Coordinates of C-alpha atoms and ligand atoms in Angstrom, one line a residue:
M20 CA 0.0 0.0 0.0
T21 CA 1.2 3.5 -0.9
V22 CA -0.2 6.2 1.3
A23 CA -0.3 9.5 -0.7
L24 CA -0.9 12.5 1.7
G25 CA -1.7 16.2 1.3
P26 CA -3.8 17.8 -1.4
K27 CA -1.3 16.6 -4.1
G28 CA -1.5 13.1 -2.7
N29 CA -5.3 13.1 -2.6
N30 CA -5.3 14.4 -6.2
L31 CA -3.1 11.4 -7.2
S32 CA -5.6 8.8 -5.9
L33 CA -9.0 10.5 -5.7
G34 CA -8.4 12.5 -8.9
G35 CA -7.0 9.4 -10.8
K36 CA -8.4 8.2 -14.1
V37 CA -10.8 5.1 -14.0
S38 CA -8.3 3.4 -16.2
Q39 CA -5.6 3.9 -13.5
V40 CA -7.4 3.5 -10.1
S41 CA -10.4 1.5 -9.1
A42 CA -12.6 1.9 -6.0
E43 CA -14.7 -1.2 -6.8
D44 CA -11.6 -3.5 -6.9
A45 CA -10.5 -2.1 -3.6
Y46 CA -13.9 -2.4 -1.8
T47 CA -16.1 -5.0 -3.5
H48 CA -15.0 -8.0 -1.3
L49 CA -16.0 -6.0 1.8
T50 CA -19.2 -4.2 0.6
T51 CA -20.9 -6.7 -1.8
P52 CA -21.6 -9.3 0.8
V53 CA -23.2 -6.6 2.9
F54 CA -25.1 -4.5 0.3
G55 CA -25.8 -7.3 -2.1
K56 CA -25.0 -7.9 -5.8
G57 CA -25.3 -5.7 -8.8
V58 CA -24.9 -2.2 -7.2
V59 CA -22.3 0.3 -5.9
Y60 CA -18.9 -1.6 -6.0
D61 CA -20.3 -4.8 -7.6
C62 CA -20.8 -3.2 -11.0
P63 CA -18.8 -1.1 -13.5
N64 CA -18.0 2.5 -12.4
D65 CA -20.2 3.9 -15.1
L66 CA -23.2 2.2 -13.6
L67 CA -22.3 3.5 -10.1
M68 CA -22.2 7.0 -11.5
Q69 CA -25.7 6.5 -12.9
Q70 CA -26.9 5.1 -9.5
K71 CA -25.6 8.2 -7.9
K72 CA -27.6 10.3 -10.3
F73 CA -30.7 8.3 -9.3
I74 CA -30.0 8.8 -5.6
K75 CA -29.7 12.6 -6.3
H76 CA -33.3 12.6 -7.4
G77 CA -34.2 11.7 -3.9
L78 CA -32.1 14.5 -2.5
T79 CA -33.6 17.5 -4.3
T80 CA -34.5 20.7 -2.5
E81 CA -38.1 19.7 -2.7
A82 CA -37.4 16.2 -1.2
L83 CA -35.2 17.7 1.6
S84 CA -37.9 20.3 2.3
S85 CA -40.5 17.5 2.7
Y86 CA -38.2 15.5 5.0
A87 CA -37.5 18.4 7.4
P88 CA -40.8 18.4 9.3
L89 CA -40.7 14.6 9.5
M90 CA -37.2 14.7 11.0
Y91 CA -38.2 17.5 13.3
K92 CA -41.1 15.5 14.7
E93 CA -39.0 12.3 15.1
A94 CA -36.4 14.3 17.0
T95 CA -38.8 16.1 19.4
D96 CA -40.7 12.8 20.0
F97 CA -37.4 11.1 20.7
F98 CA -36.2 13.8 23.2
E99 CA -39.5 13.8 25.0
H100 CA -40.5 10.1 25.1
E101 CA -37.3 8.2 24.9
L102 CA -34.9 10.6 26.7
G103 CA -37.5 12.3 29.0
L104 CA -36.2 15.7 28.0
T105 CA -39.0 18.3 27.8
P106 CA -39.0 22.1 28.1
A107 CA -40.3 21.5 31.6
T108 CA -37.7 18.9 32.5
P109 CA -34.6 19.8 30.5
G110 CA -32.1 18.0 32.6
P111 CA -29.3 17.7 33.7
K112 CA -29.0 14.1 32.5
K113 CA -26.2 11.7 31.7
L114 CA -26.6 10.4 28.2
E115 CA -24.3 8.1 26.1
A116 CA -23.6 10.2 23.0
L117 CA -23.0 7.5 20.4
K118 CA -25.9 5.4 21.6
I119 CA -28.5 8.1 21.5
M120 CA -27.2 9.6 18.2
S121 CA -27.3 6.2 16.5
E122 CA -30.9 5.8 17.6
L123 CA -31.9 9.3 16.6
I124 CA -30.2 9.0 13.1
I125 CA -31.9 5.7 12.3
L126 CA -35.3 7.1 13.4
T127 CA -34.9 10.2 11.3
A128 CA -33.5 8.3 8.3
G129 CA -36.2 5.7 8.7
R130 CA -39.0 8.4 8.6
S131 CA -37.5 10.3 5.7
L132 CA -35.2 8.8 3.1
Q133 CA -35.9 5.2 4.0
G134 CA -39.7 5.5 4.1
K135 CA -42.5 5.0 6.5
E136 CA -42.5 1.2 6.3
V137 CA -38.9 1.1 7.4
R138 CA -39.7 3.5 10.3
A139 CA -42.6 1.3 11.3
S140 CA -40.3 -1.8 11.3
L141 CA -37.6 -0.3 13.6
N142 CA -37.9 -2.9 16.3
A143 CA -35.6 -5.4 18.0
R144 CA -35.6 -7.7 14.9
F145 CA -34.5 -4.9 12.6
A146 CA -31.8 -3.9 15.1
S147 CA -30.5 -7.4 15.3
L148 CA -30.4 -7.7 11.5
Y149 CA -28.6 -4.3 11.3
E150 CA -26.1 -5.5 13.8
D151 CA -25.4 -8.7 12.0
L152 CA -24.9 -6.8 8.7
D153 CA -22.7 -4.3 10.4
G154 CA -20.6 -7.2 11.7
G155 CA -19.6 -7.7 8.1
F156 CA -17.6 -4.4 8.2
T157 CA -14.5 -5.3 10.2
P158 CA -10.8 -5.3 9.3
L159 CA -11.1 -9.1 9.1
N160 CA -13.7 -8.9 6.3
F161 CA -11.3 -6.6 4.5
M162 CA -8.6 -9.2 4.5
F163 CA -10.9 -12.3 4.0
P164 CA -14.2 -11.9 2.1
N165 CA -15.4 -15.3 3.3
L166 CA -14.4 -17.4 6.2
P167 CA -16.2 -20.3 7.9
L168 CA -17.0 -18.2 11.0
P169 CA -20.3 -17.4 12.7
S170 CA -20.1 -13.7 12.0
Y171 CA -19.8 -14.3 8.3
R172 CA -22.8 -16.7 8.4
R173 CA -24.8 -14.1 10.4
R174 CA -23.8 -11.4 7.8
D175 CA -25.0 -13.5 4.9
R176 CA -28.3 -14.5 6.5
A177 CA -29.0 -10.9 7.5
Q178 CA -28.2 -9.6 4.0
K179 CA -30.8 -12.0 2.5
E180 CA -33.4 -11.1 5.1
M181 CA -32.9 -7.4 4.8
S182 CA -33.0 -7.5 1.0
D183 CA -36.2 -9.5 1.2
F184 CA -37.6 -7.0 3.6
Y185 CA -37.2 -4.2 1.1
L186 CA -38.5 -6.3 -1.8
D187 CA -41.6 -6.9 0.3
I188 CA -42.1 -3.1 0.7
I189 CA -41.8 -2.6 -3.0
R190 CA -44.2 -5.4 -3.8
K191 CA -46.8 -4.2 -1.4
R192 CA -46.6 -0.6 -2.8
R193 CA -46.9 -2.0 -6.3
E194 CA -50.0 -4.1 -5.5
G195 CA -51.6 -1.1 -3.8
E196 CA -51.5 -2.6 -0.3
T197 CA -49.6 0.5 0.9
E198 CA -49.6 4.0 -0.3
P199 CA -46.1 5.1 -1.6
E200 CA -44.6 8.2 -0.2
H201 CA -41.9 10.5 -1.5
D202 CA -38.9 8.6 -0.3
M203 CA -35.8 6.9 -1.8
I204 CA -37.6 3.6 -2.5
S205 CA -40.2 5.5 -4.7
V206 CA -37.5 7.5 -6.4
L207 CA -35.3 4.5 -7.2
S208 CA -38.1 2.2 -8.3
G209 CA -38.8 4.2 -11.5
C210 CA -35.1 4.6 -12.6
V211 CA -33.7 3.4 -15.9
Y212 CA -30.1 3.2 -17.0
R213 CA -28.9 5.1 -20.0
D214 CA -29.0 2.0 -22.2
G215 CA -32.7 1.5 -21.3
T216 CA -32.2 -1.2 -18.6
P217 CA -34.4 -0.5 -15.6
L218 CA -33.2 -1.0 -12.0
T219 CA -34.6 -4.3 -10.8
D220 CA -36.4 -4.5 -7.5
R221 CA -33.4 -6.5 -6.2
D222 CA -31.1 -3.6 -7.3
V223 CA -33.3 -1.1 -5.5
S224 CA -33.3 -3.2 -2.3
H225 CA -29.5 -3.5 -2.4
M226 CA -29.1 0.2 -3.0
M227 CA -31.4 0.9 0.0
I228 CA -29.1 -1.3 2.2
A229 CA -26.1 0.6 0.9
I230 CA -27.7 4.0 1.7
L231 CA -28.7 2.8 5.1
M232 CA -25.2 1.6 6.0
A233 CA -23.5 4.6 4.4
G234 CA -25.5 7.2 6.2
Q235 CA -25.8 5.6 9.6
H236 CA -22.2 5.3 10.9
T237 CA -21.0 8.6 9.3
S238 CA -23.9 10.7 10.6
S239 CA -24.0 9.1 14.1
A240 CA -20.3 9.4 14.6
T241 CA -20.2 13.0 13.5
S242 CA -23.2 14.1 15.6
S243 CA -21.7 12.3 18.6
W244 CA -18.5 14.2 18.3
I245 CA -20.5 17.4 18.0
L246 CA -22.2 16.6 21.3
L247 CA -18.9 15.8 23.0
H248 CA -17.3 19.0 21.8
L249 CA -20.3 21.1 22.9
A250 CA -20.1 19.5 26.3
H251 CA -16.7 21.1 26.6
R252 CA -17.8 24.5 25.4
P253 CA -20.8 25.9 27.2
D254 CA -20.1 29.3 25.5
V255 CA -20.7 27.7 22.1
V256 CA -23.8 26.0 23.4
E257 CA -25.1 29.4 24.5
A258 CA -24.2 31.0 21.1
L259 CA -26.0 28.2 19.3
Y260 CA -29.0 28.6 21.5
E261 CA -29.1 32.3 20.7
E262 CA -28.9 31.5 17.0
Q263 CA -31.9 29.2 17.3
K264 CA -33.8 31.8 19.4
K265 CA -33.2 34.4 16.8
L266 CA -34.4 32.2 13.9
F267 CA -37.2 30.2 15.5
G268 CA -38.1 31.8 18.9
N269 CA -41.6 33.0 19.7
Q270 CA -42.4 35.9 22.1
D271 CA -43.7 33.4 24.6
G272 CA -40.5 31.4 24.8
T273 CA -41.7 28.6 22.6
F274 CA -40.0 27.6 19.3
R275 CA -41.3 27.3 15.7
E276 CA -40.6 24.2 13.7
V277 CA -37.2 24.1 11.8
T278 CA -37.7 24.0 8.1
Y279 CA -35.1 22.9 5.5
E280 CA -34.9 26.5 4.1
S281 CA -34.3 27.9 7.6
T282 CA -31.3 25.5 8.2
K283 CA -29.4 27.5 5.6
Q284 CA -29.5 30.5 8.0
M285 CA -28.0 28.5 10.9
T286 CA -24.5 29.7 10.1
L287 CA -23.0 28.7 13.5
M288 CA -24.6 25.3 13.4
E289 CA -23.1 24.8 9.9
A290 CA -19.7 26.0 11.1
I291 CA -19.9 23.4 14.0
I292 CA -20.6 20.6 11.6
R293 CA -17.8 21.7 9.2
E294 CA -15.3 22.0 12.1
T295 CA -16.3 18.6 13.5
L296 CA -15.9 16.9 10.1
R297 CA -12.5 18.6 9.9
L298 CA -11.2 17.0 13.1
H299 CA -13.2 13.7 13.0
A300 CA -13.7 12.8 9.3
P301 CA -15.6 9.5 9.8
I302 CA -13.9 7.9 6.7
H303 CA -10.3 8.2 7.6
S304 CA -8.7 5.9 4.9
I305 CA -9.9 5.8 1.3
Y306 CA -8.5 3.0 -0.9
R307 CA -8.0 2.5 -4.6
K308 CA -6.6 -0.5 -6.4
V309 CA -3.9 0.5 -8.9
L310 CA -4.9 -0.8 -12.4
S311 CA -1.9 0.4 -14.3
D312 CA 1.5 1.7 -13.1
I313 CA 1.3 5.2 -11.6
P314 CA 4.5 7.3 -11.9
V315 CA 4.8 9.5 -8.8
P316 CA 5.3 13.1 -9.9
A317 CA 8.6 14.6 -8.9
S318 CA 6.9 17.2 -6.7
L319 CA 5.6 14.3 -4.5
S320 CA 8.8 12.2 -4.4
S321 CA 12.2 13.6 -3.7
P322 CA 12.6 16.9 -5.6
S323 CA 16.1 15.9 -6.7
E324 CA 14.8 12.7 -8.5
S325 CA 12.3 13.3 -11.3
S326 CA 9.6 10.7 -11.0
A327 CA 11.8 8.2 -9.2
Y328 CA 8.9 6.1 -7.9
V329 CA 6.2 4.1 -9.6
I330 CA 3.2 2.7 -7.7
P331 CA 2.9 -0.7 -9.5
E332 CA -0.3 -2.2 -10.9
G333 CA -1.9 -4.5 -8.4
H334 CA -0.9 -2.4 -5.4
F335 CA -3.2 -0.1 -3.4
I336 CA -3.1 3.6 -3.1
V337 CA -4.5 5.1 0.1
A338 CA -5.7 8.7 0.7
A339 CA -6.3 10.0 4.2
P340 CA -7.8 13.5 3.8
G341 CA -7.9 13.9 7.6
V342 CA -4.1 14.4 7.5
S343 CA -4.3 17.7 5.5
Q344 CA -7.5 18.6 7.5
M345 CA -5.3 18.8 10.6
D346 CA -2.0 19.9 9.0
P347 CA -0.5 22.7 11.2
L348 CA 1.2 24.1 8.1
I349 CA -2.2 24.8 6.6
W350 CA -4.5 25.5 9.6
P351 CA -3.8 27.9 12.4
D352 CA -4.1 26.1 15.7
A353 CA -4.9 23.0 13.7
K354 CA -5.8 20.6 16.6
T355 CA -8.2 23.0 18.3
W356 CA -11.9 22.6 17.7
N357 CA -12.9 26.1 16.7
P358 CA -16.1 26.4 14.7
Y359 CA -15.6 30.2 14.4
R360 CA -12.7 29.7 11.9
W361 CA -15.5 28.9 9.4
L362 CA -17.1 32.3 9.9
D363 CA -13.9 34.2 9.0
E364 CA -14.5 35.1 5.4
K365 CA -10.8 35.7 4.8
G366 CA -9.4 32.7 6.7
V367 CA -7.9 29.4 5.5
A368 CA -11.2 27.6 6.2
A369 CA -13.1 29.9 3.8
S370 CA -10.6 29.3 1.0
A371 CA -10.5 25.5 1.7
K372 CA -14.4 25.5 1.5
E373 CA -14.3 27.4 -1.8
Q374 CA -11.7 25.0 -3.2
Y375 CA -13.9 22.1 -2.1
S376 CA -17.3 23.2 -3.2
G377 CA -17.2 26.8 -4.3
A378 CA -18.4 28.2 -7.6
T379 CA -14.9 29.0 -8.6
S380 CA -13.6 25.5 -8.0
E381 CA -13.1 23.1 -11.0
Q382 CA -16.5 21.5 -12.0
V383 CA -16.7 18.1 -13.5
D384 CA -19.6 15.8 -14.6
Y385 CA -18.7 12.2 -13.8
G386 CA -22.2 11.0 -14.8
F387 CA -24.2 12.4 -11.9
G388 CA -24.3 16.1 -12.8
Q389 CA -21.8 18.9 -12.3
V390 CA -19.9 18.6 -9.1
S391 CA -16.8 20.3 -7.8
K392 CA -13.8 18.0 -8.3
G393 CA -12.4 19.2 -4.9
T394 CA -9.3 17.1 -5.1
E395 CA -6.9 20.0 -4.4
S396 CA -8.7 21.2 -1.3
P397 CA -7.1 20.5 2.1
Y398 CA -10.6 19.9 3.4
Q399 CA -12.4 16.8 1.9
P400 CA -14.6 15.0 4.5
F401 CA -16.7 13.6 1.7
G402 CA -13.7 12.5 -0.4
A403 CA -13.2 14.1 -3.8
G404 CA -13.4 13.3 -7.4
R405 CA -15.9 10.8 -8.9
H406 CA -16.6 8.9 -5.6
R407 CA -17.3 12.0 -3.7
Ligands
HEM529 C1 -21.3 12.9 7.8 C2 -21.8 12.2 6.8 C3 -21.0 11.5 5.7 C4 -19.7 11.5 5.4 C5 -18.5 12.2 6.2 C6 -19.5 10.6 4.2 C7 -18.2 10.4 3.6 C8 -18.1 9.7 2.5 C9 -16.8 9.5 1.8 C10 -15.4 10.1 2.2 C11 -17.0 8.8 0.7 C12 -16.0 8.4 -0.4 C13 -15.4 7.1 -0.3 C14 -14.4 6.9 -1.4 O1 -14.0 7.8 -2.2 O2 -13.9 5.7 -1.5 C15 -18.4 8.5 0.7 C16 -19.1 7.7 -0.3 C17 -20.4 7.4 -0.3 N1 -21.4 7.9 0.6 FE1 -21.0 9.0 2.2 N2 -20.7 10.2 3.8 C18 -21.6 10.7 4.7 C19 -23.0 10.4 4.6 C20 -23.6 9.7 3.6 C21 -25.1 9.5 3.5 C22 -26.1 10.2 4.5 C23 -25.3 8.7 2.5 C24 -26.6 8.3 1.9 C25 -27.7 8.9 2.0 C26 -24.0 8.4 1.9 C27 -23.8 7.6 0.8 C28 -22.6 7.4 0.2 C29 -22.4 6.5 -1.0 C30 -23.5 5.8 -1.8 C31 -21.0 6.5 -1.3 C32 -20.3 5.8 -2.4 C33 -20.1 6.8 -3.6 C34 -19.1 6.4 -4.6 O3 -18.2 5.5 -4.3 O4 -19.0 6.9 -5.6 N3 -23.0 9.0 2.6 N4 -19.0 9.0 1.8

C-alpha cells in the first residue's frame, strides 16, 4: 500500500483516471456481501455513477424540504418520550452520546429517506439484522471476504433477510397494499439506466441497504463528536441557543418548527458541523486498487529525483484527507476545535471551502451532474473526485 498524503497526494488517488485506479476493486469484497450484488462496487464504475444520479433525485431541495418536518417530529418525540427531556424537565442528565445519536439517526432516516415502512419496522428484529450486517464491516472482512466463521454466516443471513424486507415493501406498494410516499424507494423504483435497462427490485433493495449503512455510521459518529465538543464548550452551546432563538423563537419562549430552508440561515450550526468533520472525518482511509502503473510526480517524491517512484499495478493507493485537514502548516491552531474559523471570510477555512465546493472550483460531470472536483482542497470530509 502506498499512502499519498496532502492535497497533491489526494489528487493522485482521488483524482486518478478510471483506467488507472479503481474503488470497486478495492472495496467489493467488503461491501458486496453486505449491500448485495449488482450495485455500488459490484458493477462497473459507469453504472455506479448513474446510480448516484438516481440517488440525487431523492435529495432534491423539494425532497429535503419534505423530510425536514418529519425529522423534526421524530427528534422532538425522541427527546420527549425516549430521553424524557421536555422544556419543563430539560435535565441535567447523563446520556451516552453514540448510543442516542445512533438511535436518533436511524429514526430520522427511517422516517424520511428510507420511508414509513422502514420507520414502522424499527424494532428489535431490525436492530439485530442491522447489527449482523454491520458485523460484516470489520478489518477481518477486508482481508478475507469469506471465512467459515459465525459472524460471516450471520452477515449472509442478515443480507438476505434485509434484502427480502425491502423487496416486500416494493411489492406491497406496487400491489396497492400500501400508499407510496416521496422517499428513496419510490425514487429508485422508476429509474432506468442510459441504455434502457431498468433498475430491478433487487437492485433497489440492495441500494437501500447501501444507503442505510453509508448514512448511519458517518452521521451518528459526526453528531456524537458534536455533542462531546459542545459539552466542553458551554459558550458555544449558548451562542448556538441564541442563533436558534433568533431564527425560531416566539415571544412566549416557545419555538417554531425548523424547516429545510431555515437550516441555511443556521450559520453557527453549519460551522460546527464543518469543524467537527475537519477533526473527525468518519472515513479516515480511502482506498483505490492500482490498475496500471502510476509514476509519482517529482513534486511528490524527492525533488532531486524526477519521478523516481512508480506505484505498481496491483498495489493499493491510500488517501487520508484527515491528515491535511489537521495539518499545522495549513490550519492555524490545527488541533483545536474552533467552529468560528469557518465564519472568518478571509481565513484558511473559507478558501478550503471554496476549493472544495465553491463556484470558482473546478467543476466536472462524472455522470451524476456537475460537481466540484475538490481534489486539491485541504478539506475533503466527503472525499473528492468521482466517488465524492
Ligand atoms: C457525515 C456524513 C457522511 C460522510 C462524512 C461521508 C463520507 C463519504 C466519503 C469520504 C465517501 C467516499 C469514499 C471513497 O471515495 O472511496 C463516501 C461515499 C459514499 N457515501 Fe457518504 N458520507 C456521509 C453520509 C452519507 C449519507 C447520508 C449517504 C446516503 C444517503 C452516503 C452515501 C454514500 C455513497 C452511496 C457513497 C459511495 C459513492 C461512490 O463510491 O461513488 N453518505 N461518503
